[in-house]
Short mmCIF file of C-alpha atoms in Angstrom, two decimals:
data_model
loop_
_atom_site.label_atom_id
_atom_site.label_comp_id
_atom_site.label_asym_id
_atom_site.label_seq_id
_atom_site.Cartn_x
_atom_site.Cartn_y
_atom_site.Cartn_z
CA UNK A 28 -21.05 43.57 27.94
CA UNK A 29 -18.68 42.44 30.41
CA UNK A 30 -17.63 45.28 32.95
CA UNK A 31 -14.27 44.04 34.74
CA UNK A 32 -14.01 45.61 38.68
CA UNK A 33 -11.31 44.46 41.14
CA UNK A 34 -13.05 43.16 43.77
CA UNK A 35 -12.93 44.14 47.37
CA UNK A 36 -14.80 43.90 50.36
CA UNK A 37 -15.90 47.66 50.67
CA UNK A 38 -17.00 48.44 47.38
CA UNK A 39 -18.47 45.26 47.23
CA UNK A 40 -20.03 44.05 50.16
CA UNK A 41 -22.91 43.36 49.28
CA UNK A 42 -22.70 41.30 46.47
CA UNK A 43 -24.45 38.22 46.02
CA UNK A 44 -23.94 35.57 43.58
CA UNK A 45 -26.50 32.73 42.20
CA UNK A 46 -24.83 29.73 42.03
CA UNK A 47 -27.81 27.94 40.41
CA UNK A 48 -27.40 26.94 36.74
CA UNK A 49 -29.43 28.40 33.85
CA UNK A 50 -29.24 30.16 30.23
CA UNK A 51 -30.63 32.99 31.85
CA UNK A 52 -27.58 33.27 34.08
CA UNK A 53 -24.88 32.86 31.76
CA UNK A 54 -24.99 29.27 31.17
CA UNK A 55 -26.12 28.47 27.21
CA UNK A 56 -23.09 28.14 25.66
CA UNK A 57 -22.34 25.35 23.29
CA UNK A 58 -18.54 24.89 24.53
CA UNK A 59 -16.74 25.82 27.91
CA UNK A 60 -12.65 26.46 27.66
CA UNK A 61 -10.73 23.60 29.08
CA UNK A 62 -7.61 22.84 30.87
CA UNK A 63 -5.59 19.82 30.03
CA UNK A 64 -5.17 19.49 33.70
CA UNK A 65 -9.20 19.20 33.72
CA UNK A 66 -9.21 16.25 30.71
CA UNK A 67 -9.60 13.32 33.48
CA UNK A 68 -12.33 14.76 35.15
CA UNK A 69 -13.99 15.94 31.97
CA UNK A 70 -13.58 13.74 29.48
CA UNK A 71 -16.52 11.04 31.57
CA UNK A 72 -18.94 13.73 30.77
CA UNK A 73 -17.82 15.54 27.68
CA UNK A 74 -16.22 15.16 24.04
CA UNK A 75 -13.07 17.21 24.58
CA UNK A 76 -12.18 19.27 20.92
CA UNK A 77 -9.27 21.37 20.14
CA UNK A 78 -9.29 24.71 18.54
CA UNK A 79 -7.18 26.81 16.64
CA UNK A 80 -7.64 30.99 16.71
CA UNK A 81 -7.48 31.86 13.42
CA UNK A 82 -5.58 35.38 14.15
CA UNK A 83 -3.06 33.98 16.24
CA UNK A 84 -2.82 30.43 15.72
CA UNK A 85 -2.62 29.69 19.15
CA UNK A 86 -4.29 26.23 20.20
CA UNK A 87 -7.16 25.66 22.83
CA UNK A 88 -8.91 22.59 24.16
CA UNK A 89 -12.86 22.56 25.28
CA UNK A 90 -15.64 20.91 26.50
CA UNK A 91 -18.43 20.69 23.92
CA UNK A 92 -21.95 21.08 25.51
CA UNK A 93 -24.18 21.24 22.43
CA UNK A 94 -23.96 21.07 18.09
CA UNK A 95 -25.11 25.01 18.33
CA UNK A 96 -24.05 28.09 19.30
CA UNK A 97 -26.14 28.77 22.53
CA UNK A 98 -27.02 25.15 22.82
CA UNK A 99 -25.56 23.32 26.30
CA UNK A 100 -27.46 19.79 26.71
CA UNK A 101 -26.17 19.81 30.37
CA UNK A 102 -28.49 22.58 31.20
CA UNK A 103 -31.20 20.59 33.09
CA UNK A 104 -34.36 22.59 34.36
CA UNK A 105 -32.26 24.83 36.64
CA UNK A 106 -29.31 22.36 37.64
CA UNK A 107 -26.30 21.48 35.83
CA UNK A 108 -26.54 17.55 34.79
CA UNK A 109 -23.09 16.19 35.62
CA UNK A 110 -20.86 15.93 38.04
CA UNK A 111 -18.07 17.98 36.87
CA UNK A 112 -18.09 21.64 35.42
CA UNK A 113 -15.09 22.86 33.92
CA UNK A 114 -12.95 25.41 36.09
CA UNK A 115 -13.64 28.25 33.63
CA UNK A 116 -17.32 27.91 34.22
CA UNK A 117 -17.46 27.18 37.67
CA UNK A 118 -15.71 30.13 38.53
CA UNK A 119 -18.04 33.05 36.88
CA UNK A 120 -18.35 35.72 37.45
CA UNK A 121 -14.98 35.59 38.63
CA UNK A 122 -11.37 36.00 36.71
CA UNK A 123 -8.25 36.31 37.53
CA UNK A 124 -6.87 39.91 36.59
CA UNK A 125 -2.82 40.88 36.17
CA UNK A 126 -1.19 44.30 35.60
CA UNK A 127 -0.52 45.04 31.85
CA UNK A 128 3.76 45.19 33.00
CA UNK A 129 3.30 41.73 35.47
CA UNK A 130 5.13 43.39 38.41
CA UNK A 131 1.81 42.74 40.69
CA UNK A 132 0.24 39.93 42.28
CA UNK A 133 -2.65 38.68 40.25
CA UNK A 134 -6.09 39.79 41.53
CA UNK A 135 -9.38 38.35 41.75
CA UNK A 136 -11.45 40.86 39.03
CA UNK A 137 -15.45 40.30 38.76
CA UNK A 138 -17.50 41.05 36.10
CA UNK A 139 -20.05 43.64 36.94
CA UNK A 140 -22.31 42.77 34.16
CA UNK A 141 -22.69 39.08 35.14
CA UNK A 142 -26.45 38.31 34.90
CA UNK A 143 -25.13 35.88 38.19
CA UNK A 144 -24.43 39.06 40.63
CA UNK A 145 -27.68 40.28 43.27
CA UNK A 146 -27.09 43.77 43.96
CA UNK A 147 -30.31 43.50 46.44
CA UNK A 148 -31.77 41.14 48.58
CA UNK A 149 -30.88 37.86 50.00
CA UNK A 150 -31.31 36.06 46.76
CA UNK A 151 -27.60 33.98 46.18
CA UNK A 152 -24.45 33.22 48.08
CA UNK A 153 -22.61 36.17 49.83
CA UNK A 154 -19.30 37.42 49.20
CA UNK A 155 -18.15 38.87 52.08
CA UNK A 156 -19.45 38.79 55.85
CA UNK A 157 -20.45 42.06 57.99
CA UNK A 158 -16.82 42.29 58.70
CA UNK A 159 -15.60 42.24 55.19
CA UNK A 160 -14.16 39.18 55.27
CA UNK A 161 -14.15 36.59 52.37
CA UNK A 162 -17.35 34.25 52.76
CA UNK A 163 -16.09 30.26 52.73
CA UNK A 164 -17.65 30.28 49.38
CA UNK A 165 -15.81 33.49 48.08
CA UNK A 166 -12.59 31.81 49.41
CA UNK A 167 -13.21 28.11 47.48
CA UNK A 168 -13.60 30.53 44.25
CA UNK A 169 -10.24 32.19 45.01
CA UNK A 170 -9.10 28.69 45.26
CA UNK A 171 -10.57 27.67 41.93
CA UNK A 172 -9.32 30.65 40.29
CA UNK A 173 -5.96 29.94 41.30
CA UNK A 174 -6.16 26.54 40.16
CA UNK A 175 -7.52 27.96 36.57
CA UNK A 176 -4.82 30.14 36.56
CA UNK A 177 -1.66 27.89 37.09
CA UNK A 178 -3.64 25.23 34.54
CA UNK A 179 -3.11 28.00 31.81
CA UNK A 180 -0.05 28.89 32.91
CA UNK A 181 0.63 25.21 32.18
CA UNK A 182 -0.88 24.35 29.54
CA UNK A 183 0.93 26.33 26.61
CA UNK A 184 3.87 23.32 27.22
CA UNK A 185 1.08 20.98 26.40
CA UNK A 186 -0.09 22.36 23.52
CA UNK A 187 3.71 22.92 22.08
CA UNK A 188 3.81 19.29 22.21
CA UNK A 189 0.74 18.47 20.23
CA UNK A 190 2.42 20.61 17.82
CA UNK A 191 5.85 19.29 17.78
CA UNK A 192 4.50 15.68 17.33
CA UNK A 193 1.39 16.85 14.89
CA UNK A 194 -1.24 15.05 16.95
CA UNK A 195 -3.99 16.41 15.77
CA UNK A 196 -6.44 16.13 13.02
CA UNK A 197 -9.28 18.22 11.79
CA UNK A 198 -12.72 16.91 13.24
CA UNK A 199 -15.90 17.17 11.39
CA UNK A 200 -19.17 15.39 12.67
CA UNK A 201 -22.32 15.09 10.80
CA UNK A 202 -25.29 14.25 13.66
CA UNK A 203 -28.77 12.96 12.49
CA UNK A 204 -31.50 13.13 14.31
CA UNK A 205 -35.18 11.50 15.38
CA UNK A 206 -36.76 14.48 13.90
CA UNK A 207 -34.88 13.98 10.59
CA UNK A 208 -32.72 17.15 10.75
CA UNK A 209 -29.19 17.14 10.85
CA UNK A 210 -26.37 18.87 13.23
CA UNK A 211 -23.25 19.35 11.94
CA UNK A 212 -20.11 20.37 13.81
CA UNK A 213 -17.13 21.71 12.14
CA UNK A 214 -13.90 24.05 12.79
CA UNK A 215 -12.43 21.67 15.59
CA UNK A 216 -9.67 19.04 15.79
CA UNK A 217 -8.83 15.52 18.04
CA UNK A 218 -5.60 13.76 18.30
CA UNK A 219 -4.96 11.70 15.81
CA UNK A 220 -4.53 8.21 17.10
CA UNK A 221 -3.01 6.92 14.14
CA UNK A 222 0.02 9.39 14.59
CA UNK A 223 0.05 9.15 18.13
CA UNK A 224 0.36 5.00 18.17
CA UNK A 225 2.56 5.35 15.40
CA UNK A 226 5.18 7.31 17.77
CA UNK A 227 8.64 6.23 18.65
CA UNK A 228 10.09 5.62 21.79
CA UNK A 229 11.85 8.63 22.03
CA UNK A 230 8.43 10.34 21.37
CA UNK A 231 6.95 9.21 23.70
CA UNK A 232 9.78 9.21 26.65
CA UNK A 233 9.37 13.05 25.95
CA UNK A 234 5.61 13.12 26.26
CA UNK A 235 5.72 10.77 29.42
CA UNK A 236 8.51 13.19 30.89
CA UNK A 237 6.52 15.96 30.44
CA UNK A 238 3.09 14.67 31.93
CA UNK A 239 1.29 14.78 28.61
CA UNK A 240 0.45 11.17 28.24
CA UNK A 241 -2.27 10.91 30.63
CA UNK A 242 -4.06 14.23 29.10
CA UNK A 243 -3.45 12.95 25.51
CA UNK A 244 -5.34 9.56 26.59
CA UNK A 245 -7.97 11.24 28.32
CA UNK A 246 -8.92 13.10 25.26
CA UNK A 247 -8.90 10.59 23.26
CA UNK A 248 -11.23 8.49 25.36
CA UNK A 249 -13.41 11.45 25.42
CA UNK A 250 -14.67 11.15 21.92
CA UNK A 251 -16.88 8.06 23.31
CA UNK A 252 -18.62 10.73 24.71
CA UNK A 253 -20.29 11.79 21.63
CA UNK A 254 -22.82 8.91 21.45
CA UNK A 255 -24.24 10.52 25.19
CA UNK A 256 -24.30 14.19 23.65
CA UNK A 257 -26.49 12.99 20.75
CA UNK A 258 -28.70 10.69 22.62
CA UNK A 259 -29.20 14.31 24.72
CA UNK A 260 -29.68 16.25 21.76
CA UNK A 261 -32.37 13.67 20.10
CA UNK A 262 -34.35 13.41 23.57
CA UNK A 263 -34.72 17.23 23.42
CA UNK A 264 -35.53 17.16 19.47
CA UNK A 265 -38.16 14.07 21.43
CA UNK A 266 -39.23 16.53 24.00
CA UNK A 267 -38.42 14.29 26.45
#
């Protein structure tokens, strides 16, 4: 259960945080939330899907880790096995918090039940120094947050456009495997490439204007990715 505190330096100035990687810590998830600001660094690592909330039919792009919920292939005996980790992972136990009316700055929040936190000992990276000022590493989150932060902010524009020029298509993957089982991945969509080289000029001044292009190629080129995510899954099903 996630337990949201504002963080500061006296009630929390002790706090430690592991920065290793596990599924003990937080890390088993079969998808990571992803902004389209992220696709170029992502997409050499991961198939980037888009999602649509059923309640509020809002649109959302991630980073798929695994064919099952829990599942992240990337987990690697205690290390994360790539060289980039989306913003809204690499930032836990950490979010950015605002007041419910917006007339405050946003604030750095941390989640008290965060299996990542050390309440004792010297186990993990400290937050603040005997002063109670912000550790380097505390202050490279608070720059990653921000960055998170102004991605989201941007990234609603982005995702009006994929609707405005119905780029996408609903994805469904069937996966089999060495072992003989099957995987099967459903409830996401990619752009549709057919619709998006089919485009007019017009179109595409818009997209181009806007700074979509480049994110709209990058997730597209992502799906090669797919072909790396099963030959993960089958050397696990392997045990190799």
């Amino acid at each position: 259960m996630t337990q949201h505190q504002i963080l500061d330096s006296l009630t929390h100035r002790a706090l430690r945080v592991r920065t290793d990687s596990g599924a003990a810590l937080g890390d088993a998830v079969m998808a990571c939330l992803l902004m389209p600001a992220e696709f170029r660094q992502a997409q050499a690592h991961f198939p980037i899907l888009f999602r649509r909330d059923l309640e509020s039919g809002t649109l959302s792009a991630v980073a798929l880790f695994g064919f099952a919920n829990g599942e992240n292939l990337f987990l690697e005996a205690g290390h994360w096995d790539a060289t980039y980790k989306p913003l809204a992972q690499a930032v836990q136990p950490f979010l950015i918090g605002r007041s419910s009316d917006g007339s405050r700055p946003p604030q750095v929040h941390v989640d008290m039940g965060s299996p990542r936190l050390v309440h004792e000992g010297d186990e993990g990276v400290a937050l603040f120094d005997e002063a109670g000022q912000p550790s380097p590493w505390l202050d490279s989150i608070a720059q990653r947050l921000g960055d998170l932060d102004a991605a989201f902010q941007a990234s609603a524009d982005f995702f009006a456009a994929l609707e405005r020029h119905a780029l996408l298509e609903p994805f469904t993957l069937d996966v089999p495997l060495v072992d003989g089982t099957r995987n099967s991945l459903v409830g996401f969509h990619i752009i549709d490439e057919e619709r998006l080289r089919a485009l007019d000029a017009a179109a595409l001044d818009d997209l181009h204007r806007a700074g979509h292009l480049m994110p709209l190629f990058m997730a597209v080129a992502s799906i090669a990715q797919f072909n790396e995510l099963v030959a993960r899954k089958n050397r696990r099903v392997a045990g190799g």
